Amino acid sequence: QRVLRVIEYYLKTKKLLSNRKKVQQFTENYDTLLLGIEMSRKTLYSRINKRVDIMLDHGLFREVQQLVEQGYESCQSMQAIGYKELIPVINGQMIYEDAVNDLKQHSRQYAKRQMTWFKNKMSVHWLDKDNMSLQMMLDEITTQIK
């Protein structure tokens, strides 16, 4: 759905949807607190795998199939994780199960890159989901914002 929206926006305006959002700029006039929730890699990867299954159950394959049928296969947005893995199945070049495994692997790799980026580039106060209850996290957040 999102890919189709981006394509439709471009066709109507001849502008990139991402450029529209660049008008909003971040200002450092505020004292900010950036919070992140971390968990064990095993837990994270299990959640990612389940999320991919849910996306497929909710029609991701049909969405990609429709976009390919409408001629959008070569669009840059079709190189996004979740789309690029399923196109070979639609084109008869790969079996569905292998594509799903690739999709899960690419999603896990992306999550790992995101964590590395956040840990190296951002000043994040991390909350450990594996060792903190929800109440403990809320208490920690309350302490941090006081």
Tab-separated table of C-alpha atoms in Angstrom:
chain	number	residue	atom	x	y	z
A	1	GLN	CA	0.000	0.000	0.000
A	2	ARG	CA	2.779	2.441	0.934
A	3	VAL	CA	4.703	1.822	-2.257
A	4	LEU	CA	1.587	2.408	-4.327
A	5	ARG	CA	0.929	5.674	-2.456
A	6	VAL	CA	4.464	6.913	-3.158
A	7	ILE	CA	4.146	6.050	-6.843
A	8	GLU	CA	0.731	7.716	-7.140
A	9	TYR	CA	2.015	10.855	-5.377
A	10	TYR	CA	4.927	11.091	-7.807
A	11	LEU	CA	2.724	10.566	-10.857
A	12	LYS	CA	0.357	13.336	-9.720
A	13	THR	CA	2.902	15.896	-8.500
A	14	LYS	CA	6.179	14.910	-10.214
A	15	LYS	CA	7.737	15.345	-6.763
A	16	LEU	CA	9.137	12.810	-4.329
A	17	LEU	CA	7.012	12.221	-1.254
A	18	SER	CA	10.194	12.133	0.842
A	19	ASN	CA	11.005	15.729	-0.159
A	20	ARG	CA	7.649	16.919	1.158
A	21	LYS	CA	8.615	15.795	4.635
A	22	LYS	CA	11.992	17.576	4.525
A	23	VAL	CA	10.229	20.880	5.158
A	24	GLN	CA	9.862	19.884	8.797
A	25	GLN	CA	13.207	20.485	10.465
A	26	PHE	CA	14.421	19.380	13.863
A	27	THR	CA	15.394	22.123	16.233
A	28	GLU	CA	17.649	21.683	19.235
A	29	ASN	CA	15.814	24.270	21.288
A	30	TYR	CA	14.441	21.522	23.494
A	31	ASP	CA	15.988	19.262	26.079
A	32	THR	CA	15.282	15.852	24.593
A	33	LEU	CA	15.462	12.318	25.865
A	34	LEU	CA	15.837	9.560	23.320
A	35	LEU	CA	14.702	6.184	24.630
A	36	GLY	CA	15.230	2.803	23.041
A	37	ILE	CA	14.063	-0.664	23.957
A	38	GLU	CA	16.611	-3.405	23.486
A	39	MET	CA	16.237	-7.133	23.844
A	40	SER	CA	18.327	-10.220	23.262
A	41	ARG	CA	19.141	-10.969	19.664
A	42	LYS	CA	17.264	-14.268	19.964
A	43	THR	CA	14.099	-12.475	21.104
A	44	LEU	CA	14.444	-9.748	18.483
A	45	TYR	CA	14.966	-12.210	15.643
A	46	SER	CA	12.011	-14.298	16.760
A	47	ARG	CA	9.807	-11.189	16.786
A	48	ILE	CA	11.043	-10.172	13.331
A	49	ASN	CA	10.285	-13.631	11.936
A	50	LYS	CA	6.770	-13.504	13.403
A	51	ARG	CA	6.247	-10.000	11.999
A	52	VAL	CA	7.193	-11.175	8.504
A	53	ASP	CA	4.702	-14.038	8.823
A	54	ILE	CA	1.992	-11.574	9.870
A	55	MET	CA	2.782	-9.263	6.932
A	56	LEU	CA	2.475	-12.201	4.547
A	57	ASP	CA	-0.772	-13.319	6.200
A	58	HIS	CA	-2.129	-9.793	5.700
A	59	GLY	CA	-1.490	-9.741	1.973
A	60	LEU	CA	2.090	-8.640	1.316
A	61	PHE	CA	2.523	-11.215	-1.456
A	62	ARG	CA	-0.722	-10.113	-3.144
A	63	GLU	CA	0.359	-6.474	-2.905
A	64	VAL	CA	3.701	-7.196	-4.581
A	65	GLN	CA	1.971	-9.309	-7.222
A	66	GLN	CA	-0.449	-6.475	-8.042
A	67	LEU	CA	2.375	-3.937	-8.289
A	68	VAL	CA	4.309	-6.202	-10.648
A	69	GLU	CA	1.183	-6.751	-12.757
A	70	GLN	CA	0.682	-2.964	-12.931
A	71	GLY	CA	4.204	-2.544	-14.304
A	72	TYR	CA	5.957	-1.140	-11.244
A	73	GLU	CA	8.536	-3.935	-10.948
A	74	SER	CA	11.481	-1.756	-11.983
A	75	CYS	CA	10.629	1.143	-9.650
A	76	GLN	CA	13.207	1.981	-7.002
A	77	SER	CA	10.645	1.444	-4.254
A	78	MET	CA	10.303	-2.194	-5.304
A	79	GLN	CA	13.867	-2.732	-4.040
A	80	ALA	CA	12.676	-2.321	-0.459
A	81	ILE	CA	12.878	-5.258	1.913
A	82	GLY	CA	9.706	-7.266	1.529
A	83	TYR	CA	9.222	-6.428	-2.117
A	84	LYS	CA	12.515	-7.407	-3.730
A	85	GLU	CA	12.475	-10.867	-2.134
A	86	LEU	CA	9.020	-11.748	-3.490
A	87	ILE	CA	9.453	-10.565	-7.089
A	88	PRO	CA	11.483	-13.663	-8.106
A	89	VAL	CA	8.624	-15.871	-6.865
A	90	ILE	CA	6.134	-13.962	-9.002
A	91	ASN	CA	8.476	-14.283	-11.991
A	92	GLY	CA	8.880	-18.035	-11.439
A	93	GLN	CA	12.574	-17.767	-10.544
A	94	MET	CA	12.380	-18.865	-6.900
A	95	ILE	CA	10.149	-20.918	-4.659
A	96	TYR	CA	8.012	-19.111	-2.097
A	97	GLU	CA	9.607	-20.699	0.982
A	98	ASP	CA	13.120	-19.635	-0.069
A	99	ALA	CA	11.917	-16.082	-0.699
A	100	VAL	CA	10.277	-15.952	2.736
A	101	ASN	CA	13.520	-17.155	4.333
A	102	ASP	CA	15.432	-14.443	2.431
A	103	LEU	CA	12.884	-11.842	3.525
A	104	LYS	CA	13.288	-12.843	7.166
A	105	GLN	CA	17.079	-12.848	6.894
A	106	HIS	CA	17.196	-9.434	5.209
A	107	SER	CA	14.822	-8.024	7.847
A	108	ARG	CA	17.051	-9.357	10.638
A	109	GLN	CA	20.161	-7.932	8.968
A	110	TYR	CA	18.471	-4.548	8.634
A	111	ALA	CA	17.512	-4.578	12.317
A	112	LYS	CA	21.129	-5.338	13.215
A	113	ARG	CA	22.350	-2.395	11.109
A	114	GLN	CA	19.787	-0.133	12.782
A	115	MET	CA	20.954	-1.175	16.252
A	116	THR	CA	24.583	-0.565	15.290
A	117	TRP	CA	23.697	2.878	13.951
A	118	PHE	CA	21.736	3.855	17.046
A	119	LYS	CA	24.462	2.625	19.387
A	120	ASN	CA	27.216	4.450	17.480
A	121	LYS	CA	25.489	7.661	16.392
A	122	MET	CA	22.804	8.506	18.872
A	123	SER	CA	22.739	9.235	22.576
A	124	VAL	CA	20.050	6.741	23.507
A	125	HIS	CA	18.988	5.719	26.985
A	126	TRP	CA	18.379	1.996	26.539
A	127	LEU	CA	15.727	0.000	28.392
A	128	ASP	CA	16.336	-3.758	28.544
A	129	LYS	CA	13.105	-5.597	27.725
A	130	ASP	CA	14.564	-8.958	28.759
A	131	ASN	CA	15.452	-7.805	32.275
A	132	MET	CA	12.853	-5.139	32.998
A	133	SER	CA	9.123	-5.428	33.486
A	134	LEU	CA	6.866	-2.880	31.858
A	135	GLN	CA	6.433	-1.202	35.246
A	136	MET	CA	10.203	-1.032	35.719
A	137	MET	CA	10.539	0.590	32.296
A	138	LEU	CA	7.837	3.125	33.127
A	139	ASP	CA	9.557	3.907	36.426
A	140	GLU	CA	12.888	4.391	34.635
A	141	ILE	CA	11.296	6.689	32.060
A	142	THR	CA	9.651	8.706	34.822
A	143	THR	CA	13.008	9.026	36.594
A	144	GLN	CA	14.734	10.144	33.397
A	145	ILE	CA	12.229	12.876	32.560
A	146	LYS	CA	12.226	14.457	36.022
